[in-house]
Short mmCIF file of C-alpha atoms in Angstrom, two decimals:
data_model
loop_
_atom_site.label_atom_id
_atom_site.label_comp_id
_atom_site.label_asym_id
_atom_site.label_seq_id
_atom_site.Cartn_x
_atom_site.Cartn_y
_atom_site.Cartn_z
CA MET K 1 152.93 45.85 62.20
CA THR K 2 153.35 42.90 64.54
CA GLN K 3 154.07 43.97 68.10
CA TYR K 4 156.27 41.32 69.71
CA ALA K 5 156.06 40.51 73.40
CA PHE K 6 157.61 38.32 76.08
CA HIS K 7 155.76 35.86 78.29
CA PHE K 8 157.09 34.91 81.71
CA ASP K 9 155.69 31.87 83.49
CA ALA K 10 156.40 32.46 87.17
CA THR K 11 155.02 29.01 88.03
CA ARG K 12 157.91 27.46 86.10
CA CYS K 13 160.83 29.80 86.78
CA THR K 14 163.35 28.44 89.29
CA GLY K 15 165.50 31.58 89.36
CA CYS K 16 168.47 29.72 87.84
CA LYS K 17 169.49 32.81 85.79
CA THR K 18 170.38 30.76 82.72
CA CYS K 19 168.42 33.32 80.66
CA GLU K 20 170.55 36.14 82.04
CA PHE K 21 173.84 34.40 81.36
CA ALA K 22 172.84 33.15 77.91
CA CYS K 23 172.11 36.78 77.03
CA LYS K 24 175.40 38.01 78.53
CA ASP K 25 177.26 35.33 76.57
CA TYR K 26 175.45 35.97 73.29
CA LYS K 27 175.78 39.77 73.55
CA ASP K 28 179.34 39.50 74.92
CA LEU K 29 178.57 41.70 77.93
CA ASP K 30 181.04 42.45 80.71
CA ALA K 31 180.62 41.57 84.36
CA ASP K 32 178.82 44.83 85.15
CA SER K 33 176.18 44.60 82.42
CA ALA K 34 173.12 42.44 81.83
CA TYR K 35 170.22 43.05 79.48
CA ARG K 36 168.08 40.42 81.22
CA LYS K 37 168.00 40.31 84.99
CA VAL K 38 166.38 38.01 87.52
CA TYR K 39 164.90 39.85 90.50
CA GLU K 40 164.34 37.84 93.66
CA CYS K 41 161.30 39.18 95.50
CA ALA K 42 160.91 37.92 99.05
CA GLY K 43 159.06 38.84 102.22
CA GLY K 44 156.93 37.65 105.11
CA GLU K 45 157.91 36.39 108.53
CA THR K 46 158.00 33.25 110.61
CA VAL K 47 156.63 33.48 114.16
CA ARG K 48 155.85 31.18 117.08
CA ASP K 49 152.26 31.76 118.19
CA ALA K 50 150.76 31.46 121.70
CA ASP K 51 150.22 27.70 121.26
CA GLY K 52 153.88 27.21 120.39
CA CYS K 53 153.10 26.52 116.75
CA ILE K 54 155.46 27.90 114.12
CA ARG K 55 153.56 29.87 111.47
CA THR K 56 155.02 31.52 108.43
CA THR K 57 153.94 33.98 105.80
CA CYS K 58 157.33 33.82 104.07
CA PHE K 59 157.44 33.86 100.30
CA SER K 60 160.06 34.17 97.63
CA TYR K 61 159.83 34.13 93.88
CA PRO K 62 162.04 35.11 90.96
CA VAL K 63 161.00 37.53 88.21
CA SER K 64 163.01 37.47 84.99
CA ILE K 65 162.77 40.66 82.93
CA SER K 66 164.59 42.47 80.17
CA CYS K 67 163.33 45.41 78.15
CA ASN K 68 159.59 44.98 77.77
CA HIS K 69 159.36 46.96 74.53
CA CYS K 70 156.47 48.90 76.08
CA ASP K 71 153.59 50.40 74.13
CA SER K 72 154.31 53.70 75.87
CA PRO K 73 158.05 53.52 76.60
CA ALA K 74 159.29 55.96 79.25
CA CYS K 75 162.78 55.81 77.72
CA MET K 76 161.49 56.99 74.35
CA GLN K 77 159.44 59.79 75.83
CA VAL K 78 162.39 61.39 77.59
CA CYS K 79 165.11 60.67 75.01
CA PRO K 80 166.25 64.11 73.82
CA THR K 81 167.59 62.98 70.44
CA GLY K 82 165.03 60.40 69.35
CA ALA K 83 167.78 57.76 69.41
CA MET K 84 165.55 55.51 71.49
CA HIS K 85 162.94 54.39 68.99
CA LYS K 86 160.34 51.73 68.34
CA ASP K 87 160.65 49.63 65.18
CA ASP K 88 157.70 50.07 62.83
CA GLN K 89 157.55 46.38 61.93
CA SER K 90 158.21 44.57 65.21
CA GLY K 91 157.45 47.16 67.90
CA LEU K 92 160.85 46.41 69.45
CA VAL K 93 162.52 49.37 71.19
CA SER K 94 166.19 49.90 70.35
CA VAL K 95 168.92 52.54 70.33
CA ASP K 96 170.11 54.39 67.23
CA GLU K 97 173.80 54.56 68.10
CA GLY K 98 174.39 57.32 65.55
CA LYS K 99 172.00 59.64 67.40
CA CYS K 100 172.44 58.69 71.07
CA ILE K 101 174.44 61.19 73.15
CA GLY K 102 174.78 58.88 76.16
CA CYS K 103 173.03 61.27 78.55
CA GLY K 104 171.52 58.41 80.56
CA TYR K 105 168.05 59.91 80.78
CA CYS K 106 166.53 56.67 79.39
CA HIS K 107 168.15 54.76 82.25
CA MET K 108 166.83 57.28 84.76
CA ALA K 109 163.25 57.11 83.46
CA CYS K 110 162.81 53.37 82.77
CA PRO K 111 160.82 51.70 85.57
CA TYR K 112 162.24 48.31 84.48
CA ASN K 113 165.92 49.30 84.90
CA SER K 114 166.57 48.31 81.31
CA PRO K 115 168.69 50.81 79.32
CA LYS K 116 172.15 51.66 80.58
CA VAL K 117 174.89 53.91 79.24
CA ASP K 118 177.98 51.97 78.20
CA ARG K 119 180.70 54.52 79.00
CA GLU K 120 183.22 52.84 76.69
CA LYS K 121 180.85 52.82 73.73
CA GLY K 122 179.47 56.25 74.60
CA HIS K 123 175.82 55.38 74.08
CA SER K 124 172.92 53.57 75.69
CA VAL K 125 172.70 49.81 75.41
CA LYS K 126 169.76 47.51 76.07
CA CYS K 127 167.88 44.38 75.01
CA ASP K 128 166.76 44.65 71.39
CA GLY K 129 164.73 41.44 71.47
CA CYS K 130 167.56 39.71 69.56
CA ALA K 131 166.24 41.43 66.43
CA GLU K 132 168.74 39.64 64.17
CA ARG K 133 167.67 36.23 65.50
CA LEU K 134 164.03 37.23 65.08
CA SER K 135 164.59 38.12 61.43
CA ALA K 136 166.21 34.68 60.97
CA GLY K 137 163.08 33.04 62.38
CA GLU K 138 164.62 32.25 65.78
CA SER K 139 163.60 33.17 69.34
CA PRO K 140 165.63 35.54 71.53
CA VAL K 141 168.54 33.65 73.08
CA CYS K 142 167.17 34.00 76.64
CA VAL K 143 163.94 32.27 75.60
CA GLU K 144 165.80 29.48 73.84
CA ALA K 145 168.14 28.94 76.80
CA CYS K 146 165.51 28.72 79.57
CA PRO K 147 165.70 25.11 80.85
CA ALA K 148 162.25 25.34 82.48
CA ARG K 149 160.57 26.86 79.41
CA ALA K 150 159.42 29.74 81.61
CA LEU K 151 160.03 32.30 78.88
CA ALA K 152 158.27 32.69 75.55
CA PHE K 153 158.35 35.30 72.82
CA GLY K 154 155.98 36.01 69.97
CA PRO K 155 153.25 38.28 68.65
CA VAL K 156 151.45 40.15 71.42
CA GLU K 157 148.12 38.50 70.58
CA GLU K 158 149.62 35.06 71.29
CA MET K 159 151.52 36.07 74.41
CA GLY K 160 148.44 37.83 75.78
CA LYS K 161 146.63 34.48 75.83
CA LEU K 162 149.27 33.01 78.13
CA GLY K 163 149.03 35.49 81.00
CA GLU K 164 148.15 38.95 82.29
CA ARG K 165 150.06 42.10 81.33
CA ALA K 166 152.79 42.27 83.98
CA SER K 167 151.52 43.71 87.25
CA ILE K 168 153.28 41.65 89.90
CA ALA K 169 155.76 43.00 92.44
CA PRO K 170 158.44 44.25 92.19
CA LEU K 171 157.32 45.44 88.74
CA PRO K 172 155.27 48.63 88.47
CA ASP K 173 151.62 48.68 87.55
CA ALA K 174 151.23 47.91 83.85
CA SER K 175 149.24 51.09 83.24
CA LEU K 176 152.45 53.12 83.67
CA THR K 177 154.08 52.15 80.35
CA TYR K 178 152.00 49.21 79.04
CA PRO K 179 154.86 46.69 78.91
CA ASN K 180 154.73 43.93 76.33
CA LEU K 181 155.40 41.38 79.04
CA PHE K 182 152.68 38.93 79.98
CA VAL K 183 152.98 36.99 83.21
CA LYS K 184 151.48 33.81 84.55
CA ALA K 185 151.75 34.54 88.27
CA CYS K 186 152.92 31.92 90.77
CA ALA K 187 151.12 31.31 94.09
CA ASP K 188 153.55 33.54 96.01
CA ALA K 189 153.37 36.46 93.59
CA GLN K 190 152.31 39.77 95.13
CA PRO K 191 150.46 42.52 93.25
CA SER K 192 152.46 45.54 92.05
CA ASP K 193 151.11 47.80 94.79
CA SER K 194 152.04 45.37 97.58
CA ARG K 195 154.79 46.36 100.00
CA ALA K 196 155.01 42.86 101.47
CA GLY K 197 158.09 41.90 99.46
CA LYS K 198 161.45 43.46 98.64
CA ILE K 199 164.15 42.80 96.08
CA VAL K 200 166.66 40.77 98.06
CA ASN K 201 169.43 40.59 95.45
CA PRO K 202 170.06 44.29 94.66
CA LEU K 203 173.77 43.81 94.05
CA GLU K 204 172.98 41.32 91.28
CA VAL K 205 170.55 43.54 89.42
CA LEU K 206 171.91 47.07 89.76
CA MET D 1 177.30 52.92 101.50
CA PRO D 2 173.62 53.61 100.63
CA LEU D 3 172.47 52.43 97.19
CA GLY D 4 171.90 56.02 96.08
CA PHE D 5 175.51 57.12 96.65
CA GLU D 6 176.83 55.51 93.49
CA THR D 7 174.03 57.10 91.44
CA ALA D 8 174.94 60.58 92.69
CA LEU D 9 178.65 59.98 92.25
CA GLY D 10 178.02 58.95 88.64
CA GLU D 11 176.16 62.23 88.07
CA ILE D 12 178.60 64.47 89.95
CA THR D 13 178.93 66.83 86.98
CA LEU D 14 175.15 67.33 87.00
CA VAL D 15 175.36 68.06 90.73
CA LEU D 16 177.83 70.83 89.88
CA PHE D 17 175.65 72.06 87.03
CA THR D 18 172.50 72.38 89.12
CA THR D 19 174.51 74.02 91.91
CA LEU D 20 176.02 76.76 89.76
CA ALA D 21 173.88 77.38 86.69
CA PRO D 22 170.50 78.46 88.15
CA SER D 23 172.15 80.91 90.58
CA GLY D 24 174.48 82.15 87.84
CA ILE D 25 171.53 82.82 85.56
CA VAL D 26 169.65 84.73 88.27
CA ALA D 27 172.80 86.77 88.98
CA CYS D 28 173.03 87.62 85.26
CA ALA D 29 169.37 88.63 85.30
CA ILE D 30 169.94 90.83 88.36
CA MET D 31 172.81 92.63 86.66
CA ALA D 32 170.70 92.98 83.52
CA GLY D 33 167.93 94.42 85.69
CA VAL D 34 170.33 96.97 87.17
CA LEU D 35 171.40 97.94 83.63
CA VAL D 36 167.74 98.47 82.64
CA PHE D 37 166.23 100.12 85.67
CA SER D 38 169.05 101.83 87.60
CA PRO D 39 170.19 105.36 86.63
CA LEU D 40 173.80 104.76 85.62
CA GLY D 41 176.64 106.98 84.54
CA ALA D 42 178.49 106.04 81.35
CA ALA D 43 181.59 104.69 83.14
CA GLU D 44 179.52 102.76 85.67
CA ARG D 45 177.42 101.21 82.87
CA ILE D 46 180.58 100.01 81.13
CA ARG D 47 181.93 98.50 84.36
CA ILE D 48 178.68 96.62 85.02
CA ASN D 49 178.50 95.44 81.40
CA ARG D 50 181.97 93.99 81.68
CA GLY D 51 181.32 92.60 85.17
CA LEU D 52 178.48 90.56 83.69
CA CYS D 53 181.13 88.06 82.61
CA ILE D 54 181.48 86.86 86.24
CA PRO D 55 178.05 85.21 86.62
CA LEU D 56 178.11 84.33 82.92
CA VAL D 57 181.36 82.36 83.32
CA ILE D 58 180.03 80.65 86.45
CA THR D 59 176.90 79.63 84.53
CA MET D 60 179.04 78.38 81.65
CA VAL D 61 181.21 76.34 84.01
CA GLY D 62 178.05 74.60 85.16
CA LEU D 63 176.84 74.02 81.62
CA VAL D 64 180.21 72.72 80.42
CA ALA D 65 180.34 70.41 83.45
CA SER D 66 176.92 69.02 82.54
CA ALA D 67 178.11 68.32 79.00
CA THR D 68 181.08 66.28 80.22
CA HIS D 69 178.82 63.47 81.39
CA LEU D 70 177.65 62.82 77.82
CA GLY D 71 178.94 59.65 76.22
CA SER D 72 178.85 60.97 72.63
CA PRO D 73 178.88 64.80 72.60
CA ALA D 74 179.41 64.64 68.82
CA ASN D 75 175.72 63.74 68.45
CA ALA D 76 174.59 66.69 70.57
CA LEU D 77 172.89 68.56 67.75
CA TYR D 78 170.24 65.83 67.59
CA VAL D 79 169.09 67.10 71.01
CA PHE D 80 167.17 69.85 69.27
CA LEU D 81 164.96 67.23 67.60
CA GLY D 82 163.31 66.62 70.97
CA VAL D 83 162.40 70.23 71.80
CA GLY D 84 158.80 70.33 72.99
CA ARG D 85 158.77 66.58 73.70
CA SER D 86 161.75 65.81 75.93
CA PRO D 87 162.31 67.90 79.08
CA LEU D 88 166.07 67.51 78.57
CA SER D 89 165.86 68.91 75.05
CA ASN D 90 163.86 71.86 76.37
CA GLU D 91 166.52 72.47 79.00
CA VAL D 92 169.40 72.37 76.52
CA PHE D 93 167.55 74.60 74.06
CA ALA D 94 166.74 77.14 76.79
CA ALA D 95 170.34 77.07 78.04
CA VAL D 96 171.74 77.66 74.55
CA LEU D 97 169.28 80.51 74.03
CA PHE D 98 170.27 82.12 77.33
CA LEU D 99 174.01 81.73 76.76
CA ALA D 100 173.69 83.13 73.25
CA SER D 101 171.65 86.13 74.40
CA CYS D 102 173.83 86.90 77.42
CA GLY D 103 177.17 86.09 75.78
CA LEU D 104 176.44 88.11 72.67
CA TYR D 105 175.19 90.99 74.81
CA TRP D 106 178.47 90.98 76.70
CA LEU D 107 180.43 91.08 73.43
CA PHE D 108 178.13 93.78 72.04
CA CYS D 109 178.96 96.04 74.98
CA PHE D 110 182.57 96.32 73.89
CA THR D 111 181.61 98.67 71.04
CA GLU D 112 183.30 102.05 71.27
CA LYS D 113 179.96 103.83 71.18
CA GLN D 114 177.53 102.63 73.82
CA TYR D 115 174.05 102.04 72.38
CA VAL D 116 172.20 102.37 75.68
CA THR D 117 168.65 101.94 74.35
CA ALA D 118 169.62 98.81 72.44
CA GLN D 119 171.49 97.52 75.50
CA LYS D 120 168.43 98.02 77.69
CA ALA D 121 166.17 96.19 75.24
CA TRP D 122 168.75 93.38 74.97
CA CYS D 123 168.96 93.15 78.79
CA VAL D 124 165.20 92.64 78.97
CA PHE D 125 165.65 89.75 76.52
CA VAL D 126 168.45 88.34 78.72
CA ILE D 127 166.12 88.44 81.74
CA VAL D 128 163.36 86.66 79.81
CA THR D 129 165.67 83.93 78.44
CA GLY D 130 167.16 83.54 81.92
CA ALA D 131 163.72 82.97 83.44
CA VAL D 132 162.89 80.45 80.71
CA CYS D 133 166.20 78.67 81.28
CA VAL D 134 165.78 78.34 85.07
CA GLY D 135 162.22 77.11 84.44
CA ALA D 136 163.51 74.48 81.99
CA ILE D 137 166.21 73.32 84.43
CA ALA D 138 163.57 73.06 87.15
CA ARG D 139 161.44 70.78 84.95
CA ALA D 140 164.29 68.82 83.33
CA TYR D 141 163.69 65.68 85.37
CA ASP D 142 159.94 65.81 85.48
CA ALA D 143 159.36 62.34 84.04
CA PRO D 144 156.21 60.68 85.42
CA THR D 145 158.01 57.37 86.02
CA ILE D 146 160.67 58.94 88.30
CA VAL D 147 158.70 58.92 91.49
CA THR D 148 161.14 60.90 93.65
CA TRP D 149 161.72 63.65 91.09
CA SER D 150 158.27 64.12 89.62
CA THR D 151 157.09 66.14 92.63
CA PRO D 152 156.42 69.85 93.19
CA PHE D 153 159.39 69.95 95.60
CA VAL D 154 161.94 69.55 92.80
CA PRO D 155 161.15 72.64 90.68
CA ALA D 156 160.58 74.62 93.89
CA ASN D 157 164.08 73.65 95.09
CA VAL D 158 165.69 74.80 91.84
CA TRP D 159 163.86 78.14 91.76
CA LEU D 160 164.38 78.90 95.44
CA SER D 161 168.06 77.92 95.47
CA ALA D 162 168.55 80.11 92.39
CA PHE D 163 166.94 83.04 94.19
CA ALA D 164 168.99 82.35 97.32
CA GLY D 165 172.36 82.10 95.55
CA GLY D 166 171.72 84.43 92.62
CA PRO D 167 171.43 87.64 94.66
CA LEU D 168 174.65 86.83 96.57
CA LEU D 169 176.53 86.20 93.33
CA GLY D 170 174.90 89.25 91.72
CA MET D 171 175.93 91.40 94.68
CA ALA D 172 179.53 90.13 94.47
CA SER D 173 179.65 90.79 90.72
CA LEU D 174 178.16 94.28 91.11
CA ARG D 175 180.69 94.98 93.87
CA VAL D 176 183.54 93.98 91.54
CA ALA D 177 182.00 96.37 88.98
CA ARG D 178 181.87 99.09 91.68
CA ALA D 179 178.18 99.64 91.07
CA VAL D 180 176.93 102.71 92.94
CA CYS D 181 173.42 101.29 93.31
CA LEU D 182 174.76 98.84 95.93
CA HIS D 183 175.30 101.82 98.25
CA ARG D 184 171.61 102.61 98.03
CA LEU D 185 168.72 100.18 98.53
CA ALA D 186 169.86 97.45 96.12
CA SER D 187 172.19 95.60 98.49
CA LYS D 188 169.54 95.42 101.22
CA VAL D 189 166.90 94.18 98.75
CA LEU D 190 169.25 91.54 97.32
CA LEU D 191 170.21 90.30 100.78
CA ALA D 192 166.56 90.18 101.87
CA VAL D 193 165.56 88.22 98.75
CA SER D 194 168.43 85.79 99.27
CA PHE D 195 167.51 85.21 102.91
CA ALA D 196 163.78 84.81 102.19
CA ALA D 197 164.46 82.33 99.36
CA LEU D 198 166.89 80.40 101.55
CA VAL D 199 164.35 80.06 104.38
CA ALA D 200 161.63 79.04 101.92
CA ASN D 201 163.96 76.51 100.29
CA LEU D 202 164.85 74.99 103.65
CA SER D 203 161.14 74.57 104.39
CA VAL D 204 160.58 72.85 101.04
CA LEU D 205 163.63 70.62 101.56
CA ALA D 206 162.38 69.63 105.02
CA ALA D 207 158.97 68.72 103.58
CA GLN D 208 160.65 66.76 100.79
CA SER D 209 162.81 64.94 103.33
CA ILE D 210 159.71 63.79 105.22
CA ASP D 211 157.95 62.80 101.98
CA LEU D 212 160.80 60.41 101.08
CA PHE D 213 159.51 57.98 103.71
CA ASN D 214 156.23 57.67 101.77
CA ILE D 215 157.92 56.88 98.45
CA TRP D 216 159.01 53.32 97.80
CA ASN D 217 159.69 50.74 95.14
CA GLY D 218 161.03 47.18 95.10
CA TYR D 219 164.22 48.13 96.97
CA GLY D 220 162.54 49.90 99.91
CA THR D 221 161.79 53.54 100.71
CA ALA D 222 163.39 56.49 98.97
CA ALA D 223 164.60 57.65 102.40
CA SER D 224 166.80 54.55 102.58
CA LEU D 225 168.60 55.66 99.39
CA VAL D 226 169.65 58.93 100.99
CA PRO D 227 169.65 58.38 104.76
CA TRP D 228 171.78 61.50 105.32
CA TYR D 229 169.33 63.84 103.58
CA PRO D 230 168.13 65.59 106.76
CA ALA D 231 171.77 66.15 107.76
CA MET D 232 172.54 67.42 104.25
CA VAL D 233 169.66 69.90 104.45
CA VAL D 234 170.88 71.11 107.85
CA LEU D 235 174.41 71.54 106.47
CA TYR D 236 173.07 73.52 103.52
CA GLY D 237 171.00 75.66 105.88
CA MET D 238 173.99 76.37 108.12
CA ALA D 239 176.23 77.28 105.17
CA GLY D 240 173.54 79.45 103.57
CA ILE D 241 172.60 81.29 106.75
CA ALA D 242 176.27 81.81 107.61
CA ALA D 243 176.87 83.28 104.15
CA VAL D 244 173.91 85.66 104.48
CA LEU D 245 174.92 86.68 108.03
CA PHE D 246 178.52 87.40 106.96
CA VAL D 247 177.21 89.67 104.20
CA ALA D 248 174.77 91.34 106.60
CA ALA D 249 177.57 91.89 109.14
CA GLY D 250 179.63 93.62 106.47
CA MET D 251 176.74 95.97 105.73
CA ARG D 252 176.46 97.35 109.25
CA GLY D 253 176.85 101.13 109.51
CA GLY D 254 175.95 101.69 105.87
CA LYS D 255 179.16 100.04 104.63
CA LEU D 256 179.54 97.28 102.05
CA PRO D 257 181.57 94.07 102.34
CA SER D 258 184.57 93.89 100.05
CA ALA D 259 184.32 91.96 96.79
CA SER D 260 186.59 89.23 98.17
CA LYS D 261 184.40 88.78 101.26
CA LEU D 262 181.29 88.60 99.07
CA GLY D 263 183.08 86.07 96.88
CA ALA D 264 183.94 83.97 99.93
CA CYS D 265 180.29 84.08 101.03
CA CYS D 266 179.26 82.82 97.57
CA VAL D 267 181.73 79.94 97.82
CA LEU D 268 180.30 79.05 101.25
CA PHE D 269 176.75 79.15 99.92
CA PHE D 270 177.55 77.04 96.85
CA ALA D 271 179.42 74.48 98.96
CA GLY D 272 176.29 73.95 101.05
CA LEU D 273 174.08 73.84 97.98
CA PHE D 274 176.40 71.26 96.36
CA VAL D 275 175.85 68.93 99.31
CA VAL D 276 172.07 69.10 99.10
CA ARG D 277 172.14 68.72 95.29
CA PHE D 278 174.24 65.58 95.76
CA GLY D 279 171.43 64.30 97.99
CA PHE D 280 168.94 65.06 95.23
CA TYR D 281 170.74 62.72 92.83
CA MET D 282 171.06 60.08 95.54
CA MET D 283 167.28 59.90 95.88
CA HIS D 284 166.68 58.95 92.23
CA MET D 285 164.05 56.20 92.16
CA THR D 286 161.48 55.07 89.60
CA TYR D 287 158.33 53.13 90.12
CA GLY D 288 159.16 49.42 89.84
CA VAL D 289 162.81 48.43 89.86
CA GLY D 290 164.83 51.48 88.83
CA ILE D 291 167.23 53.41 91.07
#
């Protein structure tokens, strides 16, 4: 088996959201759905000190994530029917639509806000790593669309060489589900356990 | 509107389920306990057997409500594949087991000849499956990634609210069945259990409310998802205590409140519980970026 993984280069990402919209276009998603989302994490303050100097600790950086096809997926563990499953060959996590009951427990348990129940379809939907493109020898559409080349996709051994397993805020500590997302952190990036930053675009990502 | 409001609104049928089902199950178990342990005349036994349909229907309303939020109920049988692994599968399995045991018992009691020994043994089974079912509901959301739900407060809330509402509903159902035992010690014991569980539940809810300020993810604290939680707990407390006091007032002088008054007290209690259960779904938050 080859476990596939994403790489996100936070030193390159500009937060343009082209990845998100390329995915929405390719998967024909409606306005309320997105399989890839760009979280804007910002914090700090600007103050005038006793000498009259303006000092700032402000920071802001985007984090682009989709399903991370974790080694220990929370969605799979709670799924009552086994519809949420990991492919034996690629390690990609996807939904068996013939088994899913649309209970939404996968959505409730995922710390990456990835699966969601499509009420019209009656089952969970999520990023499947563009499995059909992968089998045709192509990259996921989000990776191909990124104008800054901040995203990459490939075997976990290769992606692991490009960065650390994702543990930057606002993402949870990697030990929770062992996501197959490897990140090259930017200078502003805060560790997962930091409370210095907050997601400042909640309406875009929820 | 707080971010958590939409979450709770989307799960409104589960709010109804967790409001009604645990108390309904405990009320069924109470009636089953009366059928096992109380000395009953033949006519009284038949009335209580038939009255069992009241808490059973209320439990079923909750369970049916919970099923309406499913996107593809046609695939529901696959749920049993996850028994032992998924908390939700365990809950559904336990609920089916309880409904089967209690529903079939109720049907069995319509036989012309009353098989009392078999009924008593079956009632013990109903009590056991009821306890398993409430336990499974209490642990249904115990996923380690859901930081606001994977706490000891959550199962404690389910158990204590079941033991606060169950005795009130059991008392109302026994009153409809004109159970003689209510005129003896049973009504006082049931009221005392309900009151004690209510007070304990309010304490747990208050502690949980304070703990929400210590739980956070990328969006902020869990308390910010459900800023009205303290007010919701107070409202639940007022409704619950009012319900218990109305019942207690009706018991002065060795009398019993009428079935309709007991029913009204149950409605009052469940209305308060519904509010605090809505708050529970508002506080949903995972580690990381999920709410």
